[in-house]
Tab-separated table of C-alpha atoms and ligand atoms in Angstrom:
chain	number	residue	atom	x	y	z
A	166	MET	CA	40.158	-69.118	-35.324
A	167	ILE	CA	38.121	-66.566	-37.242
A	168	PHE	CA	39.112	-65.708	-40.809
A	169	ARG	CA	37.649	-62.364	-41.664
A	170	ASN	CA	39.454	-61.676	-44.930
A	171	ARG	CA	39.298	-57.936	-44.982
A	172	CYS	CA	41.155	-55.964	-47.614
A	173	GLY	CA	41.198	-52.362	-48.746
A	174	TYR	CA	43.038	-49.290	-49.951
A	175	VAL	CA	43.834	-46.735	-47.263
A	176	ALA	CA	45.093	-43.352	-48.516
A	177	ILE	CA	47.270	-41.245	-46.247
A	178	LEU	CA	46.498	-37.617	-47.021
A	179	GLY	CA	47.562	-34.296	-45.567
A	180	ARG	CA	49.498	-31.160	-46.310
A	181	PRO	CA	53.301	-31.377	-46.673
A	182	ASN	CA	55.435	-32.174	-43.622
A	183	VAL	CA	52.713	-33.302	-41.194
A	184	GLY	CA	54.327	-36.767	-40.889
A	185	LYS	CA	52.475	-38.925	-43.448
A	186	SER	CA	55.499	-40.953	-44.545
A	187	THR	CA	56.747	-41.358	-40.974
A	188	LEU	CA	53.316	-42.700	-40.023
A	189	LEU	CA	53.277	-45.107	-42.974
A	190	ASN	CA	56.709	-46.502	-42.080
A	191	GLN	CA	55.683	-47.023	-38.452
A	192	LEU	CA	52.423	-48.728	-39.434
A	193	LEU	CA	54.337	-51.022	-41.788
A	194	GLY	CA	57.113	-51.684	-39.289
A	195	PHE	CA	59.900	-50.905	-41.770
A	196	LYS	CA	61.130	-47.922	-43.711
A	197	LEU	CA	59.466	-47.751	-47.102
A	198	SER	CA	58.838	-44.079	-47.715
A	199	ILE	CA	61.550	-41.458	-47.332
A	200	THR	CA	61.118	-38.648	-44.811
A	201	SER	CA	62.848	-35.404	-43.938
A	202	ARG	CA	62.256	-32.098	-42.201
A	203	LYS	CA	61.702	-30.488	-45.601
A	204	PRO	CA	58.255	-30.294	-47.136
A	205	GLN	CA	57.688	-32.106	-50.437
A	206	THR	CA	60.080	-34.962	-49.656
A	207	THR	CA	57.587	-37.475	-51.058
A	208	ARG	CA	57.084	-36.885	-54.778
A	209	HIS	CA	55.408	-40.093	-55.890
A	210	GLN	CA	52.429	-42.135	-54.905
A	211	ILE	CA	53.688	-45.286	-53.218
A	212	LEU	CA	51.894	-48.392	-51.937
A	213	GLY	CA	52.826	-50.020	-48.639
A	214	ILE	CA	51.165	-53.388	-48.136
A	215	ARG	CA	50.656	-54.953	-44.730
A	216	THR	CA	49.126	-58.407	-44.421
A	217	ILE	CA	48.147	-59.509	-40.918
A	218	GLY	CA	46.552	-62.960	-40.952
A	219	GLY	CA	43.271	-62.642	-42.831
A	220	ASP	CA	43.540	-58.886	-43.246
A	221	GLN	CA	45.409	-56.909	-45.860
A	222	ILE	CA	45.814	-53.149	-45.597
A	223	ILE	CA	47.116	-51.385	-48.704
A	224	PHE	CA	48.399	-47.984	-47.655
A	225	VAL	CA	48.802	-45.283	-50.279
A	226	ASP	CA	51.396	-42.653	-49.324
A	227	THR	CA	51.079	-39.443	-51.270
A	228	PRO	CA	52.964	-36.217	-51.788
A	229	GLY	CA	51.395	-33.561	-49.585
A	230	MET	CA	48.779	-31.456	-51.314
A	231	HIS	CA	50.014	-27.942	-51.574
A	232	LEU	CA	48.790	-24.692	-53.010
A	233	SER	CA	51.706	-23.952	-55.337
A	234	ASN	CA	50.999	-25.215	-58.837
A	235	LYS	CA	53.671	-23.156	-60.542
A	236	ARG	CA	56.240	-25.691	-61.722
A	237	ALA	CA	55.500	-28.917	-63.569
A	238	ILE	CA	56.876	-30.943	-60.669
A	239	ASN	CA	54.382	-29.309	-58.289
A	240	ARG	CA	51.556	-30.068	-60.662
A	241	TYR	CA	52.797	-33.678	-60.886
A	242	MET	CA	52.794	-33.978	-57.085
A	243	ASN	CA	49.335	-32.495	-56.691
A	244	ARG	CA	48.020	-34.863	-59.368
A	245	ALA	CA	49.603	-37.839	-57.576
A	246	ALA	CA	48.051	-36.730	-54.273
A	247	LYS	CA	44.660	-36.102	-55.814
A	248	SER	CA	44.524	-39.355	-57.799
A	249	ALA	CA	45.105	-41.275	-54.569
A	250	THR	CA	41.581	-40.394	-53.470
A	251	SER	CA	39.838	-42.294	-56.246
A	252	ASP	CA	38.865	-45.920	-55.613
A	253	ILE	CA	39.854	-45.683	-51.984
A	254	ASP	CA	38.139	-47.496	-49.089
A	255	LEU	CA	39.393	-45.378	-46.235
A	256	ILE	CA	41.346	-42.174	-45.718
A	257	ILE	CA	43.780	-41.267	-42.994
A	258	PHE	CA	43.779	-37.492	-42.827
A	259	VAL	CA	46.976	-36.412	-41.087
A	260	THR	CA	47.225	-33.018	-39.407
A	261	ASP	CA	49.844	-31.470	-37.177
A	262	ARG	CA	48.802	-30.636	-33.607
A	263	THR	CA	46.349	-27.750	-33.367
A	264	SER	CA	47.433	-25.747	-36.374
A	265	TRP	CA	44.919	-25.524	-39.207
A	266	THR	CA	45.944	-23.900	-42.498
A	267	ASP	CA	44.566	-23.215	-45.986
A	268	GLU	CA	46.357	-26.344	-47.152
A	269	ASP	CA	44.548	-28.438	-44.498
A	270	GLU	CA	41.357	-26.891	-45.837
A	271	LEU	CA	42.320	-28.026	-49.369
A	272	VAL	CA	42.803	-31.590	-48.108
A	273	ALA	CA	39.501	-31.486	-46.201
A	274	LYS	CA	37.763	-30.430	-49.410
A	275	SER	CA	39.262	-33.286	-51.438
A	276	ILE	CA	38.210	-35.746	-48.712
A	277	GLU	CA	34.672	-34.482	-48.910
A	278	ASP	CA	34.821	-35.034	-52.699
A	279	ALA	CA	36.365	-38.516	-52.353
A	280	GLY	CA	33.381	-39.816	-50.434
A	281	ALA	CA	35.312	-42.440	-48.417
A	282	PRO	CA	35.238	-42.375	-44.604
A	283	ALA	CA	38.207	-40.567	-43.058
A	284	ILE	CA	40.011	-41.095	-39.769
A	285	LEU	CA	41.532	-37.814	-38.684
A	286	VAL	CA	44.989	-38.126	-37.124
A	287	ILE	CA	46.437	-35.363	-34.994
A	288	ASN	CA	50.143	-36.104	-35.217
A	289	LYS	CA	53.198	-34.948	-33.256
A	290	ILE	CA	51.474	-34.893	-29.850
A	291	ASP	CA	54.908	-35.551	-28.329
A	292	LEU	CA	55.577	-31.857	-29.016
A	293	PHE	CA	52.402	-30.872	-27.214
A	294	PRO	CA	52.853	-30.371	-23.489
A	295	LYS	CA	49.192	-29.960	-22.493
A	296	LYS	CA	47.248	-32.821	-24.019
A	297	ASN	CA	43.933	-31.553	-22.560
A	298	ALA	CA	44.130	-28.522	-24.801
A	299	LEU	CA	43.629	-30.859	-27.767
A	300	ILE	CA	40.046	-31.718	-26.794
A	301	PRO	CA	38.244	-28.630	-28.170
A	302	HIS	CA	40.276	-28.960	-31.382
A	303	LEU	CA	39.358	-32.661	-31.690
A	304	ASN	CA	35.693	-31.879	-31.134
A	305	LYS	CA	35.766	-29.318	-33.900
A	306	LEU	CA	37.450	-31.597	-36.430
A	307	ILE	CA	35.163	-34.581	-35.842
A	308	ASN	CA	32.426	-32.527	-37.514
A	309	LEU	CA	34.293	-32.174	-40.807
A	310	PRO	CA	32.461	-33.875	-43.681
A	311	GLY	CA	33.648	-37.475	-44.074
A	312	VAL	CA	35.499	-37.640	-40.762
A	313	VAL	CA	34.288	-40.653	-38.742
A	314	ASP	CA	36.877	-40.763	-35.939
A	315	THR	CA	39.825	-38.793	-34.602
A	316	VAL	CA	43.068	-40.108	-33.077
A	317	PRO	CA	45.810	-38.032	-31.462
A	318	LEU	CA	49.180	-39.782	-31.775
A	319	SER	CA	52.892	-39.452	-32.265
A	320	ALA	CA	54.122	-41.271	-35.360
A	321	LEU	CA	57.736	-40.612	-34.466
A	322	ARG	CA	57.487	-41.940	-30.900
A	323	CYS	CA	54.982	-44.699	-31.733
A	324	GLU	CA	52.443	-43.292	-29.266
A	325	ASN	CA	48.853	-44.446	-29.709
A	326	LEU	CA	49.482	-46.156	-33.055
A	327	ASP	CA	47.564	-49.259	-31.954
A	328	SER	CA	44.385	-47.179	-31.553
A	329	LEU	CA	44.754	-46.083	-35.152
A	330	GLU	CA	45.424	-49.624	-36.355
A	331	ASN	CA	42.303	-50.920	-34.594
A	332	LEU	CA	40.225	-48.187	-36.199
A	333	ILE	CA	41.638	-48.966	-39.642
A	334	LEU	CA	40.641	-52.621	-39.249
A	335	LYS	CA	37.206	-51.558	-38.045
A	336	TYR	CA	36.560	-49.642	-41.289
A	337	LEU	CA	38.339	-52.031	-43.671
A	338	PRO	CA	35.835	-53.721	-46.011
A	339	ASN	CA	35.520	-57.494	-46.367
A	340	GLY	CA	37.148	-58.922	-49.457
A	341	GLN	CA	39.847	-61.079	-50.993
A	342	HIS	CA	43.447	-59.893	-50.853
A	343	TYR	CA	44.641	-57.942	-53.897
A	344	PHE	CA	48.339	-58.738	-53.354
A	345	SER	CA	50.217	-61.877	-52.353
A	346	ASP	CA	50.963	-62.069	-48.645
A	347	ASP	CA	54.732	-61.550	-49.093
A	348	GLN	CA	54.513	-58.438	-51.270
A	349	PHE	CA	55.168	-55.237	-49.332
A	350	THR	CA	55.117	-52.575	-52.035
A	351	ASP	CA	54.247	-51.921	-55.680
A	352	LYS	CA	57.594	-50.247	-56.341
A	353	SER	CA	60.766	-51.869	-57.710
A	354	GLU	CA	64.015	-52.135	-55.779
A	355	ARG	CA	65.488	-49.706	-58.300
A	356	PHE	CA	62.896	-47.106	-57.391
A	357	LEU	CA	63.359	-47.603	-53.648
A	358	VAL	CA	67.130	-47.228	-54.065
A	359	SER	CA	66.761	-43.955	-55.976
A	360	GLU	CA	64.463	-42.687	-53.222
A	361	ILE	CA	66.981	-43.543	-50.486
A	362	ILE	CA	69.613	-41.486	-52.313
A	363	ARG	CA	67.179	-38.595	-52.687
A	364	GLU	CA	66.440	-38.756	-48.961
A	365	LYS	CA	70.138	-38.366	-48.130
A	366	ILE	CA	70.355	-35.371	-50.482
A	367	MET	CA	67.299	-33.813	-48.797
A	368	ARG	CA	68.824	-34.384	-45.376
A	369	GLN	CA	72.409	-33.345	-46.156
A	370	LEU	CA	71.889	-30.186	-48.146
A	371	GLY	CA	70.573	-26.693	-47.470
A	372	ASP	CA	67.199	-25.417	-48.480
A	373	GLU	CA	67.695	-24.713	-52.159
A	374	ILE	CA	69.163	-27.913	-53.644
A	375	PRO	CA	66.699	-30.612	-52.529
A	376	TYR	CA	63.889	-29.289	-54.666
A	377	SER	CA	66.186	-29.182	-57.684
A	378	ALA	CA	67.575	-32.701	-57.395
A	379	ALA	CA	66.417	-35.922	-59.016
A	380	VAL	CA	68.052	-39.348	-58.998
A	381	GLU	CA	68.334	-41.742	-61.922
A	382	ILE	CA	69.666	-45.281	-61.517
A	383	GLU	CA	72.007	-46.155	-64.385
A	384	GLU	CA	73.290	-49.549	-63.337
A	385	PHE	CA	71.869	-52.117	-60.941
A	386	LYS	CA	73.644	-55.468	-61.219
A	387	GLU	CA	74.638	-58.287	-58.948
A	388	ARG	CA	78.179	-59.576	-59.478
A	389	LYS	CA	79.836	-62.062	-57.127
A	390	ARG	CA	77.287	-61.481	-54.350
A	391	ILE	CA	77.801	-57.719	-54.450
A	392	THR	CA	75.166	-55.424	-55.918
A	393	HIS	CA	76.791	-52.731	-58.053
A	394	ILE	CA	74.743	-49.577	-58.352
A	395	SER	CA	75.535	-46.416	-60.315
A	396	ALA	CA	73.269	-43.441	-59.954
A	397	LEU	CA	73.106	-39.991	-61.500
A	398	ILE	CA	72.060	-37.045	-59.384
A	399	TRP	CA	70.496	-34.434	-61.648
A	400	VAL	CA	70.574	-30.802	-60.567
A	401	GLU	CA	69.466	-27.682	-62.408
A	402	ARG	CA	72.555	-25.451	-62.274
A	403	LYS	CA	76.367	-25.664	-62.237
A	404	GLY	CA	76.545	-23.974	-58.827
A	405	GLN	CA	74.247	-26.647	-57.399
A	406	LYS	CA	76.523	-29.371	-58.710
A	407	LYS	CA	79.399	-27.831	-56.747
A	408	ILE	CA	77.306	-27.775	-53.579
A	409	VAL	CA	76.225	-31.392	-53.914
A	410	ILE	CA	79.831	-32.510	-54.410
A	411	GLY	CA	81.107	-30.295	-51.599
A	412	GLU	CA	84.653	-29.368	-50.697
A	413	ASN	CA	87.002	-32.149	-51.857
A	414	GLY	CA	83.956	-34.299	-52.576
A	415	GLU	CA	83.099	-34.438	-48.868
A	416	LYS	CA	79.309	-33.942	-49.231
A	417	LEU	CA	78.896	-36.489	-51.990
A	418	ARG	CA	80.911	-39.017	-49.988
A	419	THR	CA	78.600	-38.565	-46.982
A	420	ILE	CA	75.503	-38.859	-49.178
A	421	GLY	CA	77.016	-41.992	-50.732
A	422	ARG	CA	77.947	-43.618	-47.439
A	423	ASP	CA	74.567	-42.944	-45.753
A	424	SER	CA	72.752	-44.170	-48.858
A	425	ARG	CA	74.825	-47.341	-49.098
A	426	LEU	CA	74.101	-48.320	-45.488
A	427	ASP	CA	70.334	-47.964	-46.022
A	428	ILE	CA	70.453	-49.739	-49.389
A	429	GLU	CA	72.369	-52.654	-47.861
A	430	ALA	CA	69.686	-52.920	-45.171
A	431	LEU	CA	66.950	-52.822	-47.812
A	432	LEU	CA	68.509	-55.367	-50.192
A	433	ASN	CA	70.128	-57.428	-47.459
A	434	CYS	CA	73.442	-57.700	-49.304
A	435	LYS	CA	76.727	-55.861	-49.842
A	436	VAL	CA	76.502	-52.844	-52.129
A	437	MET	CA	79.023	-50.889	-54.214
A	438	LEU	CA	77.518	-47.492	-54.880
A	439	ASN	CA	78.803	-44.952	-57.407
A	440	LEU	CA	77.254	-41.499	-57.526
A	441	TRP	CA	77.657	-38.909	-60.289
A	442	VAL	CA	76.293	-35.380	-60.366
A	443	LYS	CA	75.076	-33.892	-63.645
A	444	VAL	CA	73.383	-30.674	-64.679
A	445	LYS	CA	70.078	-30.750	-66.582
A	446	SER	CA	68.807	-27.234	-66.567
A	447	GLY	CA	65.116	-26.696	-65.870
A	448	TRP	CA	64.216	-30.395	-65.474
A	449	SER	CA	61.670	-29.697	-62.709
A	450	ASN	CA	59.609	-27.528	-65.039
A	451	ASP	CA	59.996	-29.660	-68.159
A	452	GLU	CA	57.270	-32.274	-68.681
A	453	ARG	CA	59.472	-34.393	-70.950
A	454	ALA	CA	62.480	-34.381	-68.623
A	455	LEU	CA	60.152	-35.244	-65.743
A	456	SER	CA	58.748	-38.201	-67.538
A	457	SER	CA	62.221	-39.508	-68.430
A	458	LEU	CA	63.101	-39.302	-64.726
A	459	GLY	CA	60.126	-41.448	-63.797
A	460	TYR	CA	57.632	-38.731	-62.882
A	461	ASN	CA	54.743	-39.945	-64.997
B	190	GDP	N1	58.166	-34.528	-33.127
B	190	GDP	C1	57.611	-35.266	-34.081
B	190	GDP	N2	58.054	-35.153	-35.349
B	190	GDP	C2	57.470	-35.926	-36.298
B	190	GDP	C3	56.420	-36.829	-36.002
B	190	GDP	N3	56.060	-37.439	-37.163
B	190	GDP	C4	56.854	-36.936	-38.131
B	190	GDP	N4	57.723	-36.017	-37.623
B	190	GDP	C5	58.753	-35.256	-38.351
B	190	GDP	O1	58.133	-34.388	-39.285
B	190	GDP	C6	58.953	-34.244	-40.472
B	190	GDP	C7	58.131	-34.564	-41.706
B	190	GDP	O2	57.825	-35.945	-41.722
B	190	GDP	P1	57.411	-36.697	-43.072
B	190	GDP	O3	56.957	-38.048	-42.642
B	190	GDP	O4	58.481	-36.603	-44.105
B	190	GDP	O5	56.164	-35.793	-43.502
B	190	GDP	P2	55.253	-35.861	-44.837
B	190	GDP	O6	55.735	-34.756	-45.715
B	190	GDP	O7	53.854	-35.592	-44.367
B	190	GDP	O8	55.421	-37.224	-45.430
B	190	GDP	C8	60.146	-35.186	-40.259
B	190	GDP	O9	61.245	-34.419	-39.801
B	190	GDP	C9	59.655	-36.148	-39.193
B	190	GDP	O10	60.698	-36.700	-38.419
B	190	GDP	C10	55.975	-36.933	-34.626
B	190	GDP	O11	55.085	-37.693	-34.264
B	190	GDP	N5	56.609	-36.112	-33.730
B	191	MG	MG1	56.010	-37.851	-47.256
């Protein structure tokens, strides 16, 4: 048996909605980071740790880098994405099929600045009928500064993920493990629970609300083998509160039920979940409110 003892930080970068969090969850083999069809689902930097024998890969999921810097929350997300490129051993640069936008260009620039080698992933190839048409695009991207390899894959359908994993191990530096072998993230259960609830809000509600919602865990206690959780959903306006609650409380019940099922799977125990909706006007553009909601 050969013990190689490789260990390193691998940042997953890309513009919003290209499938970074989906890819992270598939590489880890469980759902750590929340995903949805809406851009900017991931707001925080989050570590996903995978230990395979002598090797430990520490993935860093990031909010997508985007051009809008208008609100404080957008600035927070861009900072979180940008800071993920310092002290990194390897970058996975995720792009979506053959489209190439100004935001991809922004990511490419920050990769050049970061100085770590980057594996370029072309995601969502399941949506691409003619795979041959990818070749000229691949050939173009391999010449980007910092890019050392390219892999077309489908994160959602688990196509070609093993090629990516082999490449990651190829570029992972030798070194002692930073985390114990049974640790899978740097985040608390409380944080992961609040993220699950936010995911259900993102998935259940129309376009306007998700960007205006934040979740705060008020109570998290185990009593008689049942974990009791109370959470506040903060929105910015009264009208939004009505939408989140829905007719006769229907929406909030669905959000609560879907959340509870995922939380039970995460914590591996029975959960009683109480959700409340409150209005805190302008929280997404208020540095102090942001920091009290954990965005710091
Ligand atoms: N068809 C397809 N959809 C994908 C794939 N990977 C991710 N998605 C979808 O793309 C959307 C954005 O994914 P997410 O992981 O949240 O993107 P992120 O913003 O980059 O973290 C979600 O609706 C995913 O289900 C893929 O390989 N194929
Ligand atoms: Mg994400």
